[in-house]
Coordinates of C-alpha atoms in Angstrom, one line a residue:
Chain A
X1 CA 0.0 0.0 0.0
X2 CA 2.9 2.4 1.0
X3 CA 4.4 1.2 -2.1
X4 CA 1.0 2.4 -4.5
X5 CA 0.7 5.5 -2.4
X6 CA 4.2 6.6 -2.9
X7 CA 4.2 6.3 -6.8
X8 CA 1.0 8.0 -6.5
X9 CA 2.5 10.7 -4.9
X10 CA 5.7 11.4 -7.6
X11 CA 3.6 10.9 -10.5
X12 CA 1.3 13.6 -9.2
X13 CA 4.3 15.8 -8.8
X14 CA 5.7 15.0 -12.2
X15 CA 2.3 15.5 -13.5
X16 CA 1.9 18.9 -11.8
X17 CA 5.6 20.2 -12.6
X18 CA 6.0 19.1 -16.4
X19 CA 2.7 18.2 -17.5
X20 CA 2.8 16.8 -21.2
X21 CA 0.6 19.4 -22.9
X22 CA 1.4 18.2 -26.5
X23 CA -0.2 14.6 -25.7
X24 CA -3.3 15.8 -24.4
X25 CA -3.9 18.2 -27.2
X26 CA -3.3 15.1 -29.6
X27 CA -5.3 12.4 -28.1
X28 CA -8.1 15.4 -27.3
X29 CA -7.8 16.4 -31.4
X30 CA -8.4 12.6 -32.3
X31 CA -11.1 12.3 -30.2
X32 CA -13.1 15.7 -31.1
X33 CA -12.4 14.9 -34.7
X34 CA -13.4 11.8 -34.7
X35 CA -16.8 13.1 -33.4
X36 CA -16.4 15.9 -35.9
X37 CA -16.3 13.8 -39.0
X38 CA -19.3 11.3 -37.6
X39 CA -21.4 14.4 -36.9
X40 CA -20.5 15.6 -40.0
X41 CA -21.0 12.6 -42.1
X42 CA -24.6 12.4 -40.1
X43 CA -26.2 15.6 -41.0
X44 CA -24.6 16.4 -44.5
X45 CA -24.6 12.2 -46.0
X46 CA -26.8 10.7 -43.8
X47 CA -29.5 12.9 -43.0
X48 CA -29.9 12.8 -39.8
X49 CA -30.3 8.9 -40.3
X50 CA -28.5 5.3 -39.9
X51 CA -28.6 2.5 -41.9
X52 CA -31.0 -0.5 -40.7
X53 CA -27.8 -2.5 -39.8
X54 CA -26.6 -0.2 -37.2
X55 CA -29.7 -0.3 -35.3
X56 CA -30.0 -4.0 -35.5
X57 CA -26.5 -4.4 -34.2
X58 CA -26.7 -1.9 -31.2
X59 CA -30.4 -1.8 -30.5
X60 CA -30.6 1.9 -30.9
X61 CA -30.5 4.5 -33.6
X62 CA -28.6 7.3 -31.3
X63 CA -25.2 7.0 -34.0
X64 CA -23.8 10.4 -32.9
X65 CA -23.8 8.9 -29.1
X66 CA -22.5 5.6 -30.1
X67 CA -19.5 7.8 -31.8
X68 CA -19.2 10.0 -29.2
X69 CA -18.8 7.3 -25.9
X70 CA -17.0 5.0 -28.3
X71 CA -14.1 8.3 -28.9
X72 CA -14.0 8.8 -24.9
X73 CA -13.5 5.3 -24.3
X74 CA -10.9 5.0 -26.9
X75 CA -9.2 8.2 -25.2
X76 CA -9.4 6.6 -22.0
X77 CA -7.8 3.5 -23.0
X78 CA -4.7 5.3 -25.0
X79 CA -3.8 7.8 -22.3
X80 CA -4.6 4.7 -19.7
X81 CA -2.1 2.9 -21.7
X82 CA 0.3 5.4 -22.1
X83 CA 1.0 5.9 -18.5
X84 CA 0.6 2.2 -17.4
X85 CA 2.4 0.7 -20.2
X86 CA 5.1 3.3 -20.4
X87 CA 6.0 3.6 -17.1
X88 CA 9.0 1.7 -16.3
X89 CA 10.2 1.9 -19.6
X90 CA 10.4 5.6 -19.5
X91 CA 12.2 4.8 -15.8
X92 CA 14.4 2.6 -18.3
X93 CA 14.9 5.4 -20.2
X94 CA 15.5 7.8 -17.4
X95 CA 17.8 5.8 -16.0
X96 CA 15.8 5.2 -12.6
X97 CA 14.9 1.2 -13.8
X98 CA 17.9 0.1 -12.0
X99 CA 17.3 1.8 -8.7
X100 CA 13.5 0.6 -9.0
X101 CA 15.3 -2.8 -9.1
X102 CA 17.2 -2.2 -6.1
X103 CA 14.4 -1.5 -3.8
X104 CA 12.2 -4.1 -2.4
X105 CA 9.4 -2.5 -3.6
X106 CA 6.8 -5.0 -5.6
X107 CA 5.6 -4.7 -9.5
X108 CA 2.0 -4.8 -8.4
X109 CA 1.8 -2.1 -5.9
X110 CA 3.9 0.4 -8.0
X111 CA 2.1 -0.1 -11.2
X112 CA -1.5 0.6 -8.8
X113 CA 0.0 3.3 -7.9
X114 CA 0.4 4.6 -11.6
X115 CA -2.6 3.6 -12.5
X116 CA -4.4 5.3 -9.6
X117 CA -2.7 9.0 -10.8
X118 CA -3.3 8.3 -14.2
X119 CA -7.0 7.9 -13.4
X120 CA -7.4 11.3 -12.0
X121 CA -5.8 13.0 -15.3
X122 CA -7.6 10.9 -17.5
X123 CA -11.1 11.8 -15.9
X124 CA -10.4 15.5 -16.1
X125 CA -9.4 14.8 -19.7
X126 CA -12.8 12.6 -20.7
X127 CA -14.6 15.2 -18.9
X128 CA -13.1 18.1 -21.4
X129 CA -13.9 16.0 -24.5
X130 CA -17.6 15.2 -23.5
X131 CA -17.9 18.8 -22.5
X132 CA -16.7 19.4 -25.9
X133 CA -19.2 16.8 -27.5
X134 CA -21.8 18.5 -25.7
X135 CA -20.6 22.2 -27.1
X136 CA -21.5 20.5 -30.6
X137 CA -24.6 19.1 -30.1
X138 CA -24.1 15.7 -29.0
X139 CA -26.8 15.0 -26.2
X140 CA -25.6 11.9 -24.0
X141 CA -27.7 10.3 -21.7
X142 CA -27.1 7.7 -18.3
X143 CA -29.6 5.5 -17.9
X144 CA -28.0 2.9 -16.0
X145 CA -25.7 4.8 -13.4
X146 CA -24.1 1.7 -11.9
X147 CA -23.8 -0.1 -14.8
X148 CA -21.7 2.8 -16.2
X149 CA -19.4 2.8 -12.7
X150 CA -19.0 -1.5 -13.3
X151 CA -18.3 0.0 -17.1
X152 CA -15.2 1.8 -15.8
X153 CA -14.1 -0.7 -13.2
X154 CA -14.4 -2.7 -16.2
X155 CA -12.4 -0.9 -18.8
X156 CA -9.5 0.2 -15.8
X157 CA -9.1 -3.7 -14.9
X158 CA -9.0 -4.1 -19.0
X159 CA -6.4 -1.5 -19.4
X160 CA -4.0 -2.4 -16.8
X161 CA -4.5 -6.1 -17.7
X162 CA -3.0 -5.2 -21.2
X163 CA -1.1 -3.1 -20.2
X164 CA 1.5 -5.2 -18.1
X165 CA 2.5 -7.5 -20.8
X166 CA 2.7 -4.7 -22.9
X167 CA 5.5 -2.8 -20.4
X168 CA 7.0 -6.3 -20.4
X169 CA 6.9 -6.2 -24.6
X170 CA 8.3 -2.4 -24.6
X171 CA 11.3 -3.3 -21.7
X172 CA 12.3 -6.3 -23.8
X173 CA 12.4 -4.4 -27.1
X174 CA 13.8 -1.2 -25.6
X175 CA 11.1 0.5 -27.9
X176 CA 7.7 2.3 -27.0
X177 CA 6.7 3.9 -30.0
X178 CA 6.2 1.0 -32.4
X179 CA 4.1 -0.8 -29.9
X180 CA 1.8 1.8 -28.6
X181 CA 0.6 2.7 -32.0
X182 CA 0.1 -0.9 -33.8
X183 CA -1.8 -1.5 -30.4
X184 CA -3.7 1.4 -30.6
X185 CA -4.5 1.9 -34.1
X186 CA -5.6 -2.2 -34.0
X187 CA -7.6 -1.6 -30.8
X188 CA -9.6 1.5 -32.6
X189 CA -10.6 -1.3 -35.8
X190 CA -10.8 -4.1 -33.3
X191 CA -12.7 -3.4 -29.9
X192 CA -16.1 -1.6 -31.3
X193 CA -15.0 1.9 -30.3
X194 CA -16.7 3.7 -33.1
X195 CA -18.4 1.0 -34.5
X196 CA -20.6 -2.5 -33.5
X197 CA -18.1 -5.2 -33.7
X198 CA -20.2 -7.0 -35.6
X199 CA -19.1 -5.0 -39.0
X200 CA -16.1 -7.0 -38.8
X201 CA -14.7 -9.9 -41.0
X202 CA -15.1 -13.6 -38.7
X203 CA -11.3 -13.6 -38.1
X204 CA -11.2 -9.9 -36.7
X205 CA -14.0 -10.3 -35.0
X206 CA -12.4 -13.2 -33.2
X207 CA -9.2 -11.0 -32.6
X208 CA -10.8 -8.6 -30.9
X209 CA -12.9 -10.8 -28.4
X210 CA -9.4 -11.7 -27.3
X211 CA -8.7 -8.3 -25.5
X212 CA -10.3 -7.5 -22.6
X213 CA -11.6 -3.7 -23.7
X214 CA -13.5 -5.3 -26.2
X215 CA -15.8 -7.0 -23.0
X216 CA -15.8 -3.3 -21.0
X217 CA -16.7 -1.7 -24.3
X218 CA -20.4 -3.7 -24.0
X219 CA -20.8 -2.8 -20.5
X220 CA -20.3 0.3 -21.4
X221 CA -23.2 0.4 -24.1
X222 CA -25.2 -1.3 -21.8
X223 CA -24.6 1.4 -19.4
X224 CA -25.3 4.5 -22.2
X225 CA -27.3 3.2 -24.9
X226 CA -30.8 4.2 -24.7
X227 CA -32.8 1.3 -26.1
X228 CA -30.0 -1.0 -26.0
X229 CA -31.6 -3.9 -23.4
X230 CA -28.8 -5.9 -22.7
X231 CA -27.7 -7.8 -19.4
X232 CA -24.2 -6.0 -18.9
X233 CA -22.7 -8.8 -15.9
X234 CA -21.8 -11.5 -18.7
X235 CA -19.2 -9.1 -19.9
X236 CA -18.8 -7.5 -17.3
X237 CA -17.3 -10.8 -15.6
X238 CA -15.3 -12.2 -18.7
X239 CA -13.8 -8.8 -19.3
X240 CA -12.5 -9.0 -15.1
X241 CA -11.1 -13.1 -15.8
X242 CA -10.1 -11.9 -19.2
X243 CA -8.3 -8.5 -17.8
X244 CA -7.0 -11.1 -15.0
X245 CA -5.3 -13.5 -16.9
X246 CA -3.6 -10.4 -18.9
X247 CA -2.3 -9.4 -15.7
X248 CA -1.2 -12.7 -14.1
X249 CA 1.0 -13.6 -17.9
X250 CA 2.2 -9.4 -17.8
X251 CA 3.4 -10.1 -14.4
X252 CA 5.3 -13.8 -15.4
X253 CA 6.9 -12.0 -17.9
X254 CA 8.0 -9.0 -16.2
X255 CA 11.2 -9.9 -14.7
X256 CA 12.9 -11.8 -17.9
X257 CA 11.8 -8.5 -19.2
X258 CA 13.7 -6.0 -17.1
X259 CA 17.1 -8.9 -17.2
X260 CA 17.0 -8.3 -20.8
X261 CA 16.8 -4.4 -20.1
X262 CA 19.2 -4.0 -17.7
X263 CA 21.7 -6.5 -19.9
X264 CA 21.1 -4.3 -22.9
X265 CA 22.4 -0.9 -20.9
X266 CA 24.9 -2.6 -19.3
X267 CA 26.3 -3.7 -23.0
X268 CA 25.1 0.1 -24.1
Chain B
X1 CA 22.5 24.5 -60.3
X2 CA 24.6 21.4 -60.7
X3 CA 26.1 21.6 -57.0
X4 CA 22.3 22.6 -55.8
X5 CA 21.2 19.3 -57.4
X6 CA 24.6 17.4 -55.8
X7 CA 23.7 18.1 -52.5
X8 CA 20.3 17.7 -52.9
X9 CA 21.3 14.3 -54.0
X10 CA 23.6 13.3 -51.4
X11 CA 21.0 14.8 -48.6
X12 CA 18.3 12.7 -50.1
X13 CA 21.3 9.3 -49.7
X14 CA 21.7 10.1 -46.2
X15 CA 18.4 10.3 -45.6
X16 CA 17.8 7.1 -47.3
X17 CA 20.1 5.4 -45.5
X18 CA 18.8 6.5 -42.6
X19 CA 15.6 5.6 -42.7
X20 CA 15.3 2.8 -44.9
X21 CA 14.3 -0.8 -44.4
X22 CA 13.7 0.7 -40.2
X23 CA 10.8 -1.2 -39.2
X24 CA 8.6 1.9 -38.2
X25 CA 8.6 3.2 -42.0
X26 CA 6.6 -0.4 -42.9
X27 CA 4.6 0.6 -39.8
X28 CA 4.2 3.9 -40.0
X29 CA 3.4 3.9 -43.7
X30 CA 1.1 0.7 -44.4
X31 CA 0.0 -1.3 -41.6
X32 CA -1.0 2.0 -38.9
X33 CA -3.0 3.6 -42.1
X34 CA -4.5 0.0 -43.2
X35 CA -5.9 -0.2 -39.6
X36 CA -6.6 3.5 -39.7
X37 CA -7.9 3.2 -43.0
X38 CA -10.6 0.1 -42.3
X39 CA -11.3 1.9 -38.6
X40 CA -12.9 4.9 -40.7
X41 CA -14.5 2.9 -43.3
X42 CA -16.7 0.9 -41.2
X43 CA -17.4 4.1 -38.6
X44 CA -19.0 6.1 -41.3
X45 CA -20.7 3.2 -43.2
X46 CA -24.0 3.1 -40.4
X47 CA -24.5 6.9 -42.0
X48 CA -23.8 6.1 -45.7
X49 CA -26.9 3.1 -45.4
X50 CA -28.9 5.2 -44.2
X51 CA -32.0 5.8 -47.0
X52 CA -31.1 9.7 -47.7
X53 CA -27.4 8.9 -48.5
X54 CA -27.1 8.1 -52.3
X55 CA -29.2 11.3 -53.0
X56 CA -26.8 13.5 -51.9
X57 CA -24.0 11.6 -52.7
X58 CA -23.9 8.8 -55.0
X59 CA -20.3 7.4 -53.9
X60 CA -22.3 6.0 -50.5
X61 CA -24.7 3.7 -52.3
X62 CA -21.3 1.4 -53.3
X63 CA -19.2 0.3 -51.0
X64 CA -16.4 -0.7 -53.5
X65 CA -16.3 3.1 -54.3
X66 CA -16.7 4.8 -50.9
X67 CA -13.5 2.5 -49.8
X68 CA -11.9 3.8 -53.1
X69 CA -13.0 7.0 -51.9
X70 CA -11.3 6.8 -48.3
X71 CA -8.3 4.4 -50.1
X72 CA -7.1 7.6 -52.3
X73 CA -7.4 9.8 -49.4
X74 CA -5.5 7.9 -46.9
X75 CA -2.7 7.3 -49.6
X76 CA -2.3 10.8 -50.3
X77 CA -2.4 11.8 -46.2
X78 CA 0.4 9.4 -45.3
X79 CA 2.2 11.1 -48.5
X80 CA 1.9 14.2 -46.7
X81 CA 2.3 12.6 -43.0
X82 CA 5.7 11.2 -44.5
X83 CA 7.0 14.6 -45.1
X84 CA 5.7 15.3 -41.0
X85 CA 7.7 12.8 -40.1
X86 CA 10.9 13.7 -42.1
X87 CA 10.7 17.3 -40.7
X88 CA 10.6 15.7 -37.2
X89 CA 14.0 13.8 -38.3
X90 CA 15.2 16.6 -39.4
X91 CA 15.1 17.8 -36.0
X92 CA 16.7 15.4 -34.6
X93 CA 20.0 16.9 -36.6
X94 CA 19.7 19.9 -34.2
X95 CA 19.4 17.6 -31.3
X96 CA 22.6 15.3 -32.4
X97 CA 24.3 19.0 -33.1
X98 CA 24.9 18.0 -36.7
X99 CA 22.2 20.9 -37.7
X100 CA 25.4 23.4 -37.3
X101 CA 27.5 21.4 -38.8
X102 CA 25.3 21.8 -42.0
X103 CA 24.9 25.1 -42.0
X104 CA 28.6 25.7 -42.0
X105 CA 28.8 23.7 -44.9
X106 CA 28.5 25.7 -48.3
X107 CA 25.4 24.0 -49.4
X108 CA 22.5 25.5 -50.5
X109 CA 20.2 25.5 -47.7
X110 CA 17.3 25.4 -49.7
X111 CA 18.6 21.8 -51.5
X112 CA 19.3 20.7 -48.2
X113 CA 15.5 21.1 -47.4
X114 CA 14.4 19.4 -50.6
X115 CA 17.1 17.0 -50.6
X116 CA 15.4 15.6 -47.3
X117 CA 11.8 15.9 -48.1
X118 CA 12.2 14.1 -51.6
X119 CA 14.0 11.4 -49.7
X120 CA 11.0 10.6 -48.0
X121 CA 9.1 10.7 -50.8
X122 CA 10.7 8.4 -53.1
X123 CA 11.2 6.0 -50.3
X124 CA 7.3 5.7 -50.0
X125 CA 7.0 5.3 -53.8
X126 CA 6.5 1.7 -53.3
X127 CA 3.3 2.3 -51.3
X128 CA 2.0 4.5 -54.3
X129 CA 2.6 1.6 -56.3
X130 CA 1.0 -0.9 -53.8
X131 CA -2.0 1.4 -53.9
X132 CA -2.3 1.5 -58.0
X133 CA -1.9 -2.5 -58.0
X134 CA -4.4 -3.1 -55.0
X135 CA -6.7 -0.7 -57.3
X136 CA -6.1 -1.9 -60.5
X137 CA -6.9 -5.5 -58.9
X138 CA -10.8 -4.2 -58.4
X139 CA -10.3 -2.7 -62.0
X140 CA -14.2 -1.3 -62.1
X141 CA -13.2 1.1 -59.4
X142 CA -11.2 2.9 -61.1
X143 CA -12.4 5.5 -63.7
X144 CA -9.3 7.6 -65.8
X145 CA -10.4 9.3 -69.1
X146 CA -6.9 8.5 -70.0
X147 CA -3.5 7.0 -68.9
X148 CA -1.8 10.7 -69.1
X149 CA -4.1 11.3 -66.1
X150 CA -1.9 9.1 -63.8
X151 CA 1.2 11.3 -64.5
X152 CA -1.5 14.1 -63.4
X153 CA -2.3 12.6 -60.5
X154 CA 1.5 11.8 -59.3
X155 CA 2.5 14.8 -60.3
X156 CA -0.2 16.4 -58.0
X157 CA 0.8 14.5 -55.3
X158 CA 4.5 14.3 -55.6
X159 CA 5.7 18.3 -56.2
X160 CA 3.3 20.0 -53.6
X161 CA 3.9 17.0 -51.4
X162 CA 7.9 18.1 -51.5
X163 CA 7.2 21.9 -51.3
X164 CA 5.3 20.9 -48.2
X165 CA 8.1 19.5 -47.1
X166 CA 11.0 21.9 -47.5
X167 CA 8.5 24.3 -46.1
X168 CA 8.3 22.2 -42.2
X169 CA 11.7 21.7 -42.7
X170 CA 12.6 25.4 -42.9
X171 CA 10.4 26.1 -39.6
X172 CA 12.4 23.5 -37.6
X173 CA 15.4 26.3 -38.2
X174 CA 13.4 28.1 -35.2
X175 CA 12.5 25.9 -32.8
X176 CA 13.4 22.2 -31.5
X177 CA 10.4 21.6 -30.6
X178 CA 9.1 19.5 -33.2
X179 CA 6.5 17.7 -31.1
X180 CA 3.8 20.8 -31.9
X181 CA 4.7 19.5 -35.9
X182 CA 2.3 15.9 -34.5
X183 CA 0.2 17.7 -32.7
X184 CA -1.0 20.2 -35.0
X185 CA -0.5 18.8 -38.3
X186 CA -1.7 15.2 -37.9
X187 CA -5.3 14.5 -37.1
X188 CA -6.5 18.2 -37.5
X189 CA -4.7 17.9 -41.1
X190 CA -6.7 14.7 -42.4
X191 CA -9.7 16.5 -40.9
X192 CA -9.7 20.1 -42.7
X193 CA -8.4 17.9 -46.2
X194 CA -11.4 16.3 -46.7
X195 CA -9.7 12.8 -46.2
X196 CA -11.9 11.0 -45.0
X197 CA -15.3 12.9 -45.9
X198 CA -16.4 14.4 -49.4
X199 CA -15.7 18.6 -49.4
X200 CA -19.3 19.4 -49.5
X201 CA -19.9 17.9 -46.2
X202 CA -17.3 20.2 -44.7
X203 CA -18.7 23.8 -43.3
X204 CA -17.8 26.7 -45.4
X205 CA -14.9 27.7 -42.7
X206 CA -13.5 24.6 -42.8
X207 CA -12.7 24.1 -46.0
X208 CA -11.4 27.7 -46.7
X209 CA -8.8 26.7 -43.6
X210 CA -8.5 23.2 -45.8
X211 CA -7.6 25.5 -49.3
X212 CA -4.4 26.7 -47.3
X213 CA -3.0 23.3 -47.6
X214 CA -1.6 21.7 -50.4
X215 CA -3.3 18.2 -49.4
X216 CA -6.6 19.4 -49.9
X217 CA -5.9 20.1 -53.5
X218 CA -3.8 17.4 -54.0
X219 CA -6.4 15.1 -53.0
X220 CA -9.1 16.8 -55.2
X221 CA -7.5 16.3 -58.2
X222 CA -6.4 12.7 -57.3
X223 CA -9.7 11.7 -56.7
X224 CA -10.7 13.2 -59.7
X225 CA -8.3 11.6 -62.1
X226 CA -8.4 8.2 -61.1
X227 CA -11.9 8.0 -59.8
X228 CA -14.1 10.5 -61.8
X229 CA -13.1 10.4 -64.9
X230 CA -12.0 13.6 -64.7
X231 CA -9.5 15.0 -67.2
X232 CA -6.9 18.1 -67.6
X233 CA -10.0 20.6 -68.1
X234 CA -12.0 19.3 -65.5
X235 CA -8.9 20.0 -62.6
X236 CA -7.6 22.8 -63.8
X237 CA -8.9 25.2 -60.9
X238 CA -7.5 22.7 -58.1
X239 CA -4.1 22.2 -60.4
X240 CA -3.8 26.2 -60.9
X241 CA -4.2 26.6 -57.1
X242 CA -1.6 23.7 -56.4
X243 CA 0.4 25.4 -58.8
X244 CA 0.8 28.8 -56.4
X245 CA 0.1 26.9 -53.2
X246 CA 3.8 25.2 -54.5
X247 CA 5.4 28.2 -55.2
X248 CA 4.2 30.0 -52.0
X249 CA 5.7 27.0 -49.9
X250 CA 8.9 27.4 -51.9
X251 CA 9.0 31.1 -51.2
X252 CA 7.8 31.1 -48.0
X253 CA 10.4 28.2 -47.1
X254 CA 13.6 29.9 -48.6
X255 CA 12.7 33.2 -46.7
X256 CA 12.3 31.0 -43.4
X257 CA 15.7 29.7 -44.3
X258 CA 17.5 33.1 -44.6
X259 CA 15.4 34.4 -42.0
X260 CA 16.3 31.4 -39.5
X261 CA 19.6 31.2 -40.4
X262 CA 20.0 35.7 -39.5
X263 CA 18.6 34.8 -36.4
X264 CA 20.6 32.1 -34.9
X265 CA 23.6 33.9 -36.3
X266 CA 23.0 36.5 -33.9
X267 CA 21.8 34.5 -31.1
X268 CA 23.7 31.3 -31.6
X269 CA 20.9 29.4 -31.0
X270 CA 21.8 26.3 -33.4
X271 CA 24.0 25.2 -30.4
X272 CA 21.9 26.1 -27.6
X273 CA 18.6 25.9 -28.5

């Protein structure tokens, strides 16, 4: 606890001290855009109107708020990712990996404690691009206020599941960028952000029923659909096992990880 | 004009053997924008089934087309989103304190510029010419009035795309900070473009912002040539406005250059940022 609490505490600081403007403004302009172009596309192509597959897929006709949560939950999970997933291997690259070594501190604890701070910045960054929504006309609505708190207990235990492998992936190949974006840019086709999952070929669709997010993502519709009449607690307990086992292999592989790290500076 | 093109030559070599056969240029440059490119297709295809959609524009009642439509316009972003990314290398010559060492040299600062945007460009030739095969594989997708309207639309693409280019090259001269280049010139780029959505859908603000960048015309007349029939008449507004948009970028780049180069004269601020 003293472990999650103290990583809380620097990362705050960090935040506070150097915050990293330029990534905001770019995950905030995909998201808005995103919206943009939907809302566009709406009103000027579509007329105000969706095709008869849409609403058979999702249960509701309401495409601009389908868009619109999809881009906030897609926002949530990059910048999630970006701070979970990056963390020790920006330490790496800092040069503070090895003295993270040195102290007895556990994995577990320390990555909580990222992923508590990095909750707080990424609610004040979801609330700016629903605000933002809102500003252009998108009218969301809650009807199902616990579902949509399970939704993000849902999507944080799906994002930190994927995430540990993936800081065990970035360690091992010294590289961040490469990974973050093939995950992303496959997450945004694969998960039913901004579209039902059902579009997809069989073999994608299969892909993406693999990650976690994929499983929060329908507890989150469940949650903010209107119309949508759907028992969320299905997904809502294979995204947990699914977010679990990403965790428990992320965690395995952690260590062999960090050897291969620390062997590569030593060489450097 | 013979050592201009020399050292435009041996820019665009080092560049080359910089950057190619690096993982992130396959990456960056097919498999992100293939991911990208299906993401958009099936987000706007709910709107294009709906009933009112062929009406107002027929491209939405095919499916074969609209993903032509989208294809052609992510080609010609990451095009332009490869000359991004070269300026942000370029940066990285200030960083490794090289940058000086250039401009000590006696080359023509302006080649230098070119030199490293065309570098990019050639080396993502091949993904123009996995585009053309992939299209000419659906064959009824594409439309040209004639096969001199494929040396239109290259030539479209190509010379702004290098203009564009020199011109974020020449404002790296000012600042190291090349991280605003991603933030400002990536998604809101594709959106004020008209990459992924036909002009008229745009707002009238929009696309006069869109006009100030050579992408947006670009695009217009590639779509045109090898999807609309369109031939050297029908684009000659968007190629006359490409035309000056090139030579403003030009202009504007080699006055940035002497400009730049004034300034960190005085303040030495090649070395210390």
């Amino acid at each position: 606890m003293s472990v999650m609490g103290a990583t809380f505490v620097r990362n705050w600081r960090i935040t506070v001290r150097a915050y990293p403007w330029t990534y905001f403004v770019g995950t905030l302009a995909t998201g808005v855009l995103t919206i943009g172009v939907s809302m566009l596309a709406y009103r000027a192509i579509g007329g105000g109107r969706v095709g008869a597959s849409f609403t058979a897929a999702t249960g509701s006709a309401d495409y601009l708020g389908y868009v619109t949560i999809g881009a906030a939950a897609l926002t949530f999970t990059t910048r999630m990712v970006l701070w979970v997933a990056k963390a020790q291997i920006t330490e790496y690259r800092e040069g503070t990996l090895e003295s993270q070594l040195l102290t007895p501190a556990r994995r577990l604890p320390y990555l909580l404690g990222v992923t508590a701070q990095a909750l707080s910045t990424t609610a004040v960054e979801i609330t700016v691009l629903v605000a933002v929504a809102g500003v252009l006309g998108v009218r969301l609505s809650v009807p199902e206020p616990l579902t949509l708190l399970a939704a993000t207990v849902a999507a944080t235990v799906a994002v930190v599941g994927m995430s540990v492998p993936l800081s065990a992936l970035m360690l091992a190949a010294g590289e961040a960028h490469i990974t973050q974006n093939t995950l992303f840019t496959a997450m945004a086709l694969l998960c039913g952000f901004t579209f039902p999952t059902s579009y997809l070929p069989q073999a994608a669709r299969w892909l993406g029923e693999a990650l976690p997010v994929t499983w929060a993502l329908r507890v989150l519709r469940a949650a903010t659909l209107p119309g949508a009449d759907v028992d969320p607690w299905p997904a809502f307990a294979v995204c947990l096992l699914l977010g679990g086992a990403y965790l428990l292999v992320g965690l395995s592989i952690l260590k062999p990880a960090e050897r291969r790290a620390l062997h590569r500076s030593a060489r450097a | 004009m013979s050592h201009a093109l020399r050292v435009v030559a041996a820019e665009a070599l080092k560049q080359h053997r910089r950057l190619f056969g690096q993982p992130l240029v396959l990456f960056s440059m097919l498999l992100w924008p293939l991911l990208t490119l299906a993401a958009t297709y099936y987000t706007v295809l709910p709107v294009m089934e709906s009933a009112a959609a062929p009406q107002r524009w027929p491209v939405a009642a095919d499916p074969r087309r609209l993903l032509a439509f989208l294809a052609a316009g992510a080609l010609a972003y990451t095009f332009f989103f490869s000359l991004v990314q070269s300026a942000w290398h370029f940066s990285f010559e200030r960083v490794s304190g090289t940058l000086e060492a250039l401009f000590l040299s006696p080359a023509s600062r302006m080649a230098l510029v070119i030199g490293n945007g065309a570098a990019a460009l050639t080396q993502n030739a091949w993904l123009f010419g996995c585009f053309a095969v992939a299209a000419a594989t659906a064959a009824d997708v594409l439309d040209v009035a004639h096969p001199g309207m494929y040396v239109v639309a290259a030539v479209a693409l190509l010379v702004p795309a290098v203009a564009w280019g020199a011109f974020l090259n020449s404002l790296l001269i000012f600042s190291r900070d090349s991280a605003f280049l991603y933030t400002l010139l990536d998604d809101p780029l594709w959106f004020v473009a008209g990459v992924r959505l036909p002009l008229f859908a745009l707002p009238v603000w929009i696309k006069v912002v869109g006009l100030a960048f050579p992408l947006t015309s670009s695009l217009v007349v590639l779509r045109g040539a090898l999807l609309d029939r369109a031939d050297l008449g029908d684009l000659v507004v968007p190629l006359g406005w490409l035309a000056l948009l090139t030579v403003g970028l030009f202009g504007g780049a080699s006055a940035l250059l002497r400009l730049g180069e004034a300034r960190v004269q005085r303040t030495g601020g090649l070395q210390v940022f």
